Short mmCIF file of C-alpha atoms in Angstrom, two decimals:
data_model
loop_
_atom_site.label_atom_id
_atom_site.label_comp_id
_atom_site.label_asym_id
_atom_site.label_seq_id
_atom_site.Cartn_x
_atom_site.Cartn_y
_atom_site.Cartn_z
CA UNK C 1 185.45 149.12 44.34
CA UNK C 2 185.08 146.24 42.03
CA UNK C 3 182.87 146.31 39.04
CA UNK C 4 179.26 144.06 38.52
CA UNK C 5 180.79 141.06 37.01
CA UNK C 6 179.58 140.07 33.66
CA UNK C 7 178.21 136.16 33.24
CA UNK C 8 176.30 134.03 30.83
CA UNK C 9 174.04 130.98 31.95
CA UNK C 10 174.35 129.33 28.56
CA UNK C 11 172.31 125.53 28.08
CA UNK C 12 173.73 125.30 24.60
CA UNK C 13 177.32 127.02 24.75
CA UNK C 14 180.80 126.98 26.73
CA UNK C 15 181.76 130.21 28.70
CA UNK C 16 185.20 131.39 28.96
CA UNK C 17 186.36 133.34 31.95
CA UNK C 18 189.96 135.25 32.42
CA UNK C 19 190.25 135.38 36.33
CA UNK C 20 192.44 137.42 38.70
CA UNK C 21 192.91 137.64 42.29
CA UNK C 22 195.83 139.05 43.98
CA UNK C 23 196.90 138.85 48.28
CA UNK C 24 196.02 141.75 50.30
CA UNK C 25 198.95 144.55 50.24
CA UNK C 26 200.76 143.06 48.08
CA UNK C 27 202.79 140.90 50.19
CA UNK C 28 204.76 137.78 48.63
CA UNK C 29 203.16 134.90 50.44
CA UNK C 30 202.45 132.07 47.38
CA UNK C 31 205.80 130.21 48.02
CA UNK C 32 206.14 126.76 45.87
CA UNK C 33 204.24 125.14 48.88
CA UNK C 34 201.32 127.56 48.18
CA UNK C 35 200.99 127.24 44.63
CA UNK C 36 201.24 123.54 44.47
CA UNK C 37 198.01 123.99 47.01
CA UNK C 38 196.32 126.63 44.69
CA UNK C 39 196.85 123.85 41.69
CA UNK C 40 196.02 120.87 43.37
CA UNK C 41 192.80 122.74 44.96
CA UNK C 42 191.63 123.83 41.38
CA UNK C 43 191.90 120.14 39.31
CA UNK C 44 190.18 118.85 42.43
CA UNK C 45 187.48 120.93 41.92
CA UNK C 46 186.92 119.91 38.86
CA UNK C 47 185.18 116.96 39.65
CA UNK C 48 183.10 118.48 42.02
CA UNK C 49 182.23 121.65 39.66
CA UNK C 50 181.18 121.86 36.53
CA UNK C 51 184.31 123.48 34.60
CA UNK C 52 187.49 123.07 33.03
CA UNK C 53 191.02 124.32 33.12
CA UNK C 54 192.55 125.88 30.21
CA UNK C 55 195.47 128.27 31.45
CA UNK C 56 196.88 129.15 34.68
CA UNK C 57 200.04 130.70 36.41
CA UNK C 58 200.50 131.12 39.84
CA UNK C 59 202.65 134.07 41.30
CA UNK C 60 204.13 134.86 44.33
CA UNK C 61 201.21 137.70 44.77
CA UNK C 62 198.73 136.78 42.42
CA UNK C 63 196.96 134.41 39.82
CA UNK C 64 195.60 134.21 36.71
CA UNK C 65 193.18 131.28 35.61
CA UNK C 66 191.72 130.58 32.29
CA UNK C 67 188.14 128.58 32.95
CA UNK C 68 185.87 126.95 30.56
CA UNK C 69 182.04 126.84 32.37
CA UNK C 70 180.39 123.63 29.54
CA UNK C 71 177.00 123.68 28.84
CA UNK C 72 174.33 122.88 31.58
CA UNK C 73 172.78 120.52 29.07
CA UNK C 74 175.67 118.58 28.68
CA UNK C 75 175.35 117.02 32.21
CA UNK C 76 172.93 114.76 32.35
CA UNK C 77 171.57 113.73 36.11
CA UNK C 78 173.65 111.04 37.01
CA UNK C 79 176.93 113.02 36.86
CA UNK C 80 175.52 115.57 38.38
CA UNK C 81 174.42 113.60 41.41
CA UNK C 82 177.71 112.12 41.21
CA UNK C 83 179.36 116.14 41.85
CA UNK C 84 176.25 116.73 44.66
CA UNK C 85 177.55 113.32 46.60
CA UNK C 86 181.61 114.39 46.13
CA UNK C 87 180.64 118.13 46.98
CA UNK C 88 178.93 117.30 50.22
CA UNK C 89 181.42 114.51 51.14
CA UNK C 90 178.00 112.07 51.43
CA UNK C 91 177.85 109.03 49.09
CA UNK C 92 174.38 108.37 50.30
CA UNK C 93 172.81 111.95 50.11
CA UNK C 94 170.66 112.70 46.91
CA UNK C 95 168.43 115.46 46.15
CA UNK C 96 165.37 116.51 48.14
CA UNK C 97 163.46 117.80 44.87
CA UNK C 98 163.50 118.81 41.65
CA UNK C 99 164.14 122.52 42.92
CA UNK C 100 167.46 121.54 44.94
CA UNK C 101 168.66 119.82 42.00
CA UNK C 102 168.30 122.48 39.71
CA UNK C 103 169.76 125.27 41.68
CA UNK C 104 172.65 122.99 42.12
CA UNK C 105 173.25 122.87 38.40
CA UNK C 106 172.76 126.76 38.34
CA UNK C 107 175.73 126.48 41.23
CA UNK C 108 178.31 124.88 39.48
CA UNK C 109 177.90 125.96 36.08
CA UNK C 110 178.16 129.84 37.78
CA UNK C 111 181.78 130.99 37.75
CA UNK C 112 181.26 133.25 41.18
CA UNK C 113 180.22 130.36 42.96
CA UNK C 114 182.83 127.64 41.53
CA UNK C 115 185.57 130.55 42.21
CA UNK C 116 184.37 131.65 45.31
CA UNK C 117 184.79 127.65 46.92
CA UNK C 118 188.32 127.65 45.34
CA UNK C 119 189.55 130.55 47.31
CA UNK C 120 187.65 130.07 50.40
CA UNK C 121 188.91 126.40 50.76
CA UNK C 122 193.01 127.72 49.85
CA UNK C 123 192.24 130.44 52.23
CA UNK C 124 191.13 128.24 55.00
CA UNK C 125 194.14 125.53 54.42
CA UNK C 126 196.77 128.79 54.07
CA UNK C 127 195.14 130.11 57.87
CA UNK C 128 195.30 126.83 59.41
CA UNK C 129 198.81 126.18 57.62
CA UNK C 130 200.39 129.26 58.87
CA UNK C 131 198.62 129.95 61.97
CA UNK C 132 197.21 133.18 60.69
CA UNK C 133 193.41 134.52 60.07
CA UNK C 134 191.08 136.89 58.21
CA UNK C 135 191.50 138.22 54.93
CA UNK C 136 194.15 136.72 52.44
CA UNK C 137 192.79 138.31 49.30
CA UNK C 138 192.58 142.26 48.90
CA UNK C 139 189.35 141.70 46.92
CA UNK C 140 186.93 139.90 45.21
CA UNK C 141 188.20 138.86 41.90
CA UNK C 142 188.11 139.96 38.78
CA UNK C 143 186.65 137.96 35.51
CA UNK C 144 186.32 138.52 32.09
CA UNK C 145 184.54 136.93 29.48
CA UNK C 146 186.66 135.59 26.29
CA UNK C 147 185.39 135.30 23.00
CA UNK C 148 186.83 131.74 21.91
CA UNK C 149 185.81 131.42 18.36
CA UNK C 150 187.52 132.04 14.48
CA UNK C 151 186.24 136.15 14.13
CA UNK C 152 189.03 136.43 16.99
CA UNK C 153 192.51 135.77 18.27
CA UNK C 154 191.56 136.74 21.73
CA UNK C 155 191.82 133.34 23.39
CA UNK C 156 195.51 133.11 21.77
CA UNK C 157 196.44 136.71 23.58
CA UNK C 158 195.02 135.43 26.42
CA UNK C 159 196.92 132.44 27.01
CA UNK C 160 199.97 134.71 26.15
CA UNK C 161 199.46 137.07 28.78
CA UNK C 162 199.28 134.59 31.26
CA UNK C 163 202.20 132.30 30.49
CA UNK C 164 204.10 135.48 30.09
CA UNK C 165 203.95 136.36 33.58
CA UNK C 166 206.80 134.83 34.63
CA UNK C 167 208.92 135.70 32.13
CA UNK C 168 208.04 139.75 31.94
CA UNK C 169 208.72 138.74 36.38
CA UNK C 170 212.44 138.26 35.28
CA UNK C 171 211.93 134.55 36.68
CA UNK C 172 213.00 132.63 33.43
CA UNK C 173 213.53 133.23 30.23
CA UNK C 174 210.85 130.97 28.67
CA UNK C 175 207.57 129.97 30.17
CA UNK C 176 208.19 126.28 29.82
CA UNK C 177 210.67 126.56 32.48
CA UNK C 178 208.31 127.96 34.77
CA UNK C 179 206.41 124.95 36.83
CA UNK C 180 203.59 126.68 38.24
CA UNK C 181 201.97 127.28 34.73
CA UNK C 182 199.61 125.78 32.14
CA UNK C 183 202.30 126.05 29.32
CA UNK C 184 204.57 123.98 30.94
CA UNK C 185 201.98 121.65 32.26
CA UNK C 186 201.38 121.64 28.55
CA UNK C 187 204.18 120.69 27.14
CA UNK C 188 204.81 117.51 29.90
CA UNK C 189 201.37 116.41 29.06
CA UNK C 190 199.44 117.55 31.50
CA UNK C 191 195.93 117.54 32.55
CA UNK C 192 195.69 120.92 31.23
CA UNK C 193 196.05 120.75 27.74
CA UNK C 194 193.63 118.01 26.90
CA UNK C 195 191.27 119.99 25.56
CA UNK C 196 193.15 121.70 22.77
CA UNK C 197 192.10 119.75 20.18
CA UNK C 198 189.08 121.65 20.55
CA UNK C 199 190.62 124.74 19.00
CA UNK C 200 192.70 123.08 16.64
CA UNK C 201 189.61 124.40 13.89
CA UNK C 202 189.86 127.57 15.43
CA UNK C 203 193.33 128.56 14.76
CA UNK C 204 194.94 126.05 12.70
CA UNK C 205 193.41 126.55 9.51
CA UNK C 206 195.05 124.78 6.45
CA UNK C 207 197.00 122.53 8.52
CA UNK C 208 196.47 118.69 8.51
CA UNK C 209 195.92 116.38 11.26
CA UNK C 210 195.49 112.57 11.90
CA UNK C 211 194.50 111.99 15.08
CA UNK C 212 193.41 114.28 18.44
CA UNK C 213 196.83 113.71 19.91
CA UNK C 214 198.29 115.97 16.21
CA UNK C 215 195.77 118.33 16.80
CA UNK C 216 196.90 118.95 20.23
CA UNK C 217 200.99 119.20 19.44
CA UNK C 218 199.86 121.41 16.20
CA UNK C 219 197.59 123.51 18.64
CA UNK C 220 200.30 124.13 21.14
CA UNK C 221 203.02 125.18 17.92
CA UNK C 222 200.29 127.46 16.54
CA UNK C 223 200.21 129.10 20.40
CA UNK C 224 204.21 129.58 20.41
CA UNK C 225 204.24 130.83 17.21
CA UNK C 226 201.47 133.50 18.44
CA UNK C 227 203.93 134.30 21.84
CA UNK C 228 206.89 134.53 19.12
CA UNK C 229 205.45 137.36 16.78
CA UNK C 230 202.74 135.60 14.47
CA UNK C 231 200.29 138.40 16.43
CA UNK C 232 201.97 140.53 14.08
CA UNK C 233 199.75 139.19 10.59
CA UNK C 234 196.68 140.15 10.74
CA UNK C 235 194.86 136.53 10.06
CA UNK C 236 196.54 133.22 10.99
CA UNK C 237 195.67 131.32 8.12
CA UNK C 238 197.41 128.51 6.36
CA UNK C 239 199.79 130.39 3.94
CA UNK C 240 200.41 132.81 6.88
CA UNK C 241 201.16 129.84 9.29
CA UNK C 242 203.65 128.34 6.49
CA UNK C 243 205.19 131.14 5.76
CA UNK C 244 205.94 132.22 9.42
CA UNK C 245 207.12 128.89 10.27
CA UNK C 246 209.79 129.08 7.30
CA UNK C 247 210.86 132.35 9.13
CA UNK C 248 211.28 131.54 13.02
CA UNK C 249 212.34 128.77 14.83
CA UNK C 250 209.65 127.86 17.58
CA UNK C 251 212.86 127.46 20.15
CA UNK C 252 213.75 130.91 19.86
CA UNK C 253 213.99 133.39 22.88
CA UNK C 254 210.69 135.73 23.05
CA UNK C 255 212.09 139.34 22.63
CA UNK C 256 211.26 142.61 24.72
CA UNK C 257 209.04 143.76 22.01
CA UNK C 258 207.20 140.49 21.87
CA UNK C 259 207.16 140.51 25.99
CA UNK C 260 205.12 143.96 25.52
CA UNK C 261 202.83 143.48 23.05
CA UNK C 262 201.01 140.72 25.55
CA UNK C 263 201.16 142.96 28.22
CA UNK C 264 197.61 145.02 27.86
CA UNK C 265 196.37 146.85 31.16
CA UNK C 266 192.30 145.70 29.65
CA UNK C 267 193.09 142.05 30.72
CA UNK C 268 192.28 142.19 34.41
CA UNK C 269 189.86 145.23 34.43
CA UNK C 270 187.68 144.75 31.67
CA UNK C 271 184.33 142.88 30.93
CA UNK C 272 184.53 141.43 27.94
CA UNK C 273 187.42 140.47 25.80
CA UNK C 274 186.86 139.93 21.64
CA UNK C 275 185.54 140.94 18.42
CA UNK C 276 184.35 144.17 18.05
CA UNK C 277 180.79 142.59 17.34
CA UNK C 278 181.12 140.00 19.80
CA UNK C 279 182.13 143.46 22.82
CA UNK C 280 178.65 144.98 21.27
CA UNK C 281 176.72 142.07 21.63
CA UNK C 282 177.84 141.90 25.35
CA UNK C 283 177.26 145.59 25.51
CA UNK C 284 173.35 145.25 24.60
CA UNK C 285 173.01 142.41 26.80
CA UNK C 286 174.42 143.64 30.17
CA UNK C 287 174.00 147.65 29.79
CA UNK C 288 171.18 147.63 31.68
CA UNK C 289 172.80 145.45 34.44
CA UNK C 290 175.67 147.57 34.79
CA UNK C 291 173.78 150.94 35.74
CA UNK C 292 176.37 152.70 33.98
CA UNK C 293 176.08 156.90 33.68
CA UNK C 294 178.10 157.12 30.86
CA UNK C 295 178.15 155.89 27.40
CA UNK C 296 180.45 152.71 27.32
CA UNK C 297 181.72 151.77 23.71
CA UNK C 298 184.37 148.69 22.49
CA UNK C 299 187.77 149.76 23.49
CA UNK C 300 191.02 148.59 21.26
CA UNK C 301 194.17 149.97 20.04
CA UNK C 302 196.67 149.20 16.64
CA UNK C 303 198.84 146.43 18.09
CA UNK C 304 195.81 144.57 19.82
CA UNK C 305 195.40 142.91 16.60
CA UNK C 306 191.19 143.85 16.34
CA UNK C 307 190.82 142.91 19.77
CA UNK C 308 188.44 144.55 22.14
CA UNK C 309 187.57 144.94 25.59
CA UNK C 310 184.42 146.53 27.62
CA UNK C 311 186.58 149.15 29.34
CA UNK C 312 186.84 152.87 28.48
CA UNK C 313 190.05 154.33 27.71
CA UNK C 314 190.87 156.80 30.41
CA UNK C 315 191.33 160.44 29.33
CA UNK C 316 194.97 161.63 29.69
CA UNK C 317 195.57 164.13 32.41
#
């Protein structure tokens, strides 16, 4: 059974959500067909939804998705009428009151709901594709929320799990090969990495930049440099940035040992992914939500690099 899901309704703050979902049985059915569908399906719904797209990868069985949910105060009511009208295919319709308009907001700003439309419209295109019906999915999905900020490298891991998919799958050898992925997408300029100049404070520390465009292509080094071993120094500031980049060339195969170290069982089962203090802040929030019997404490281990999760560790047997 799927655990209470763990979300923030933040006016002032972004969100960040790792999502999962995986077909029913296991069975292969996401051919290139289907996950140019799944991709085009989720930038469409940005426009109608109120989030963004940092990371995906799309499997034969499965996806991962990295999602941003923006402040609800940072959309004022003119775009949002603008999302009602695309939403409800009605460039006439507007909002009956003040209470329609609000829970509307509340709507797309919620990560079940936004979620929930993506699959439901793929699922209903996939059944009328291939003349099938009922259930596509084996379950709800899964979601965990990412800490994105300096105290923690989680959002780096993150992004390495999922571009790593396809390379831990045996299907190439580096994820920028791989076309149903945000790394890729990345690296041909993409949609999907206009935002990361937005982190270029977070995790490039020390290292100079003229324009948004430099922060990006230092951003997305930085990131590579993380998949290639810099998870291995405890901070990534400046000197440690220099001195790895002296060391390793950024076109370099990624190694077994690299492969496994971004390969944590927490990721799709969790809560919360972070700081230690950022898990127990999460942990006083949502305790009473979760109903839990048990005491539930921050949950990390030497190579995770001092990052949590909201998941026991299971007792050996």
């Amino acid at each position: 059974m799927a655990h209470n899901r763990v979300k923030e309704s933040c006016s002032d703050q972004s969100v960040y959500y790792l999502v999962t979902n995986r077909i029913a049985g296991g069975r292969m059915l996401f051919r290139d067909q289907e996950k140019q569908k799944l991709k085009d399906l989720l930038f469409k719904g940005c426009a109608r939804f109120s989030y963004q797209l940092i990371d995906y990868v799309f499997m034969d069985n499965h996806f991962h998705l990295l999602i941003k949910i923006p402040p609800t105060s940072q959309m004022d009511d003119v775009e949002l009428l603008q999302r009602f009208r695309l939403h409800k295919q009605n460039e006439e319709i507007t909002f009956i009151n003040s209470a329609q308009k609000d829970d509307f907001r509340d709507q797309i700003h919620d990560i079940s709901f936004v979620i929930g439309n993506f699959e439901q419209r793929f699922v209903q295109w996939f059944n009328k594709e291939h003349s099938s019906w009922g259930r596509l999915f084996g379950q709800r999905f899964d979601s965990e929320m990412i800490e994105v900020s300096a105290q923690s490298d989680s959002l780096l891991r993150v992004m390495a799990y999922i571009s790593l998919n396809p390379v831990r799958a045996g299907i190439v050898s580096d994820p920028k090969n791989f076309h149903f992925c945000g790394y890729s997408d990345r690296l041909a300029g993409g949609d999907i990495g206009k935002s990361d100049d937005e982190f270029f404070d977070l995790f490039c520390r020390g290292i100079e930049a003229n324009d948004i465009r430099d922060k990006q292509k230092n951003f997305r080094e930085v990131f590579r440099a993380y998949m290639l071993g810099l998870r291995r120094y405890e901070n990534a500031d400046s000197q440690t940035l220099a001195e790895f980049f002296r060391e390793v060339n950024l076109s370099e195969e990624l190694a077994w040992d690299d492969l496994f170290i971004h390969k944590c069982r927490f990721f799709t089962k969790c809560l919360v992914i972070g700081s230690e203090a950022f898990v127990r802040e999460k942990l006083v929030k949502f305790s009473a939500k979760m109903k839990w019997k048990k005491i539930h404490e921050p949950y990390t281990e030497d190579e995770w690099n001092d990052i949590y999760s909201l998941k026991p560790r299971r007792k050996s047997g």
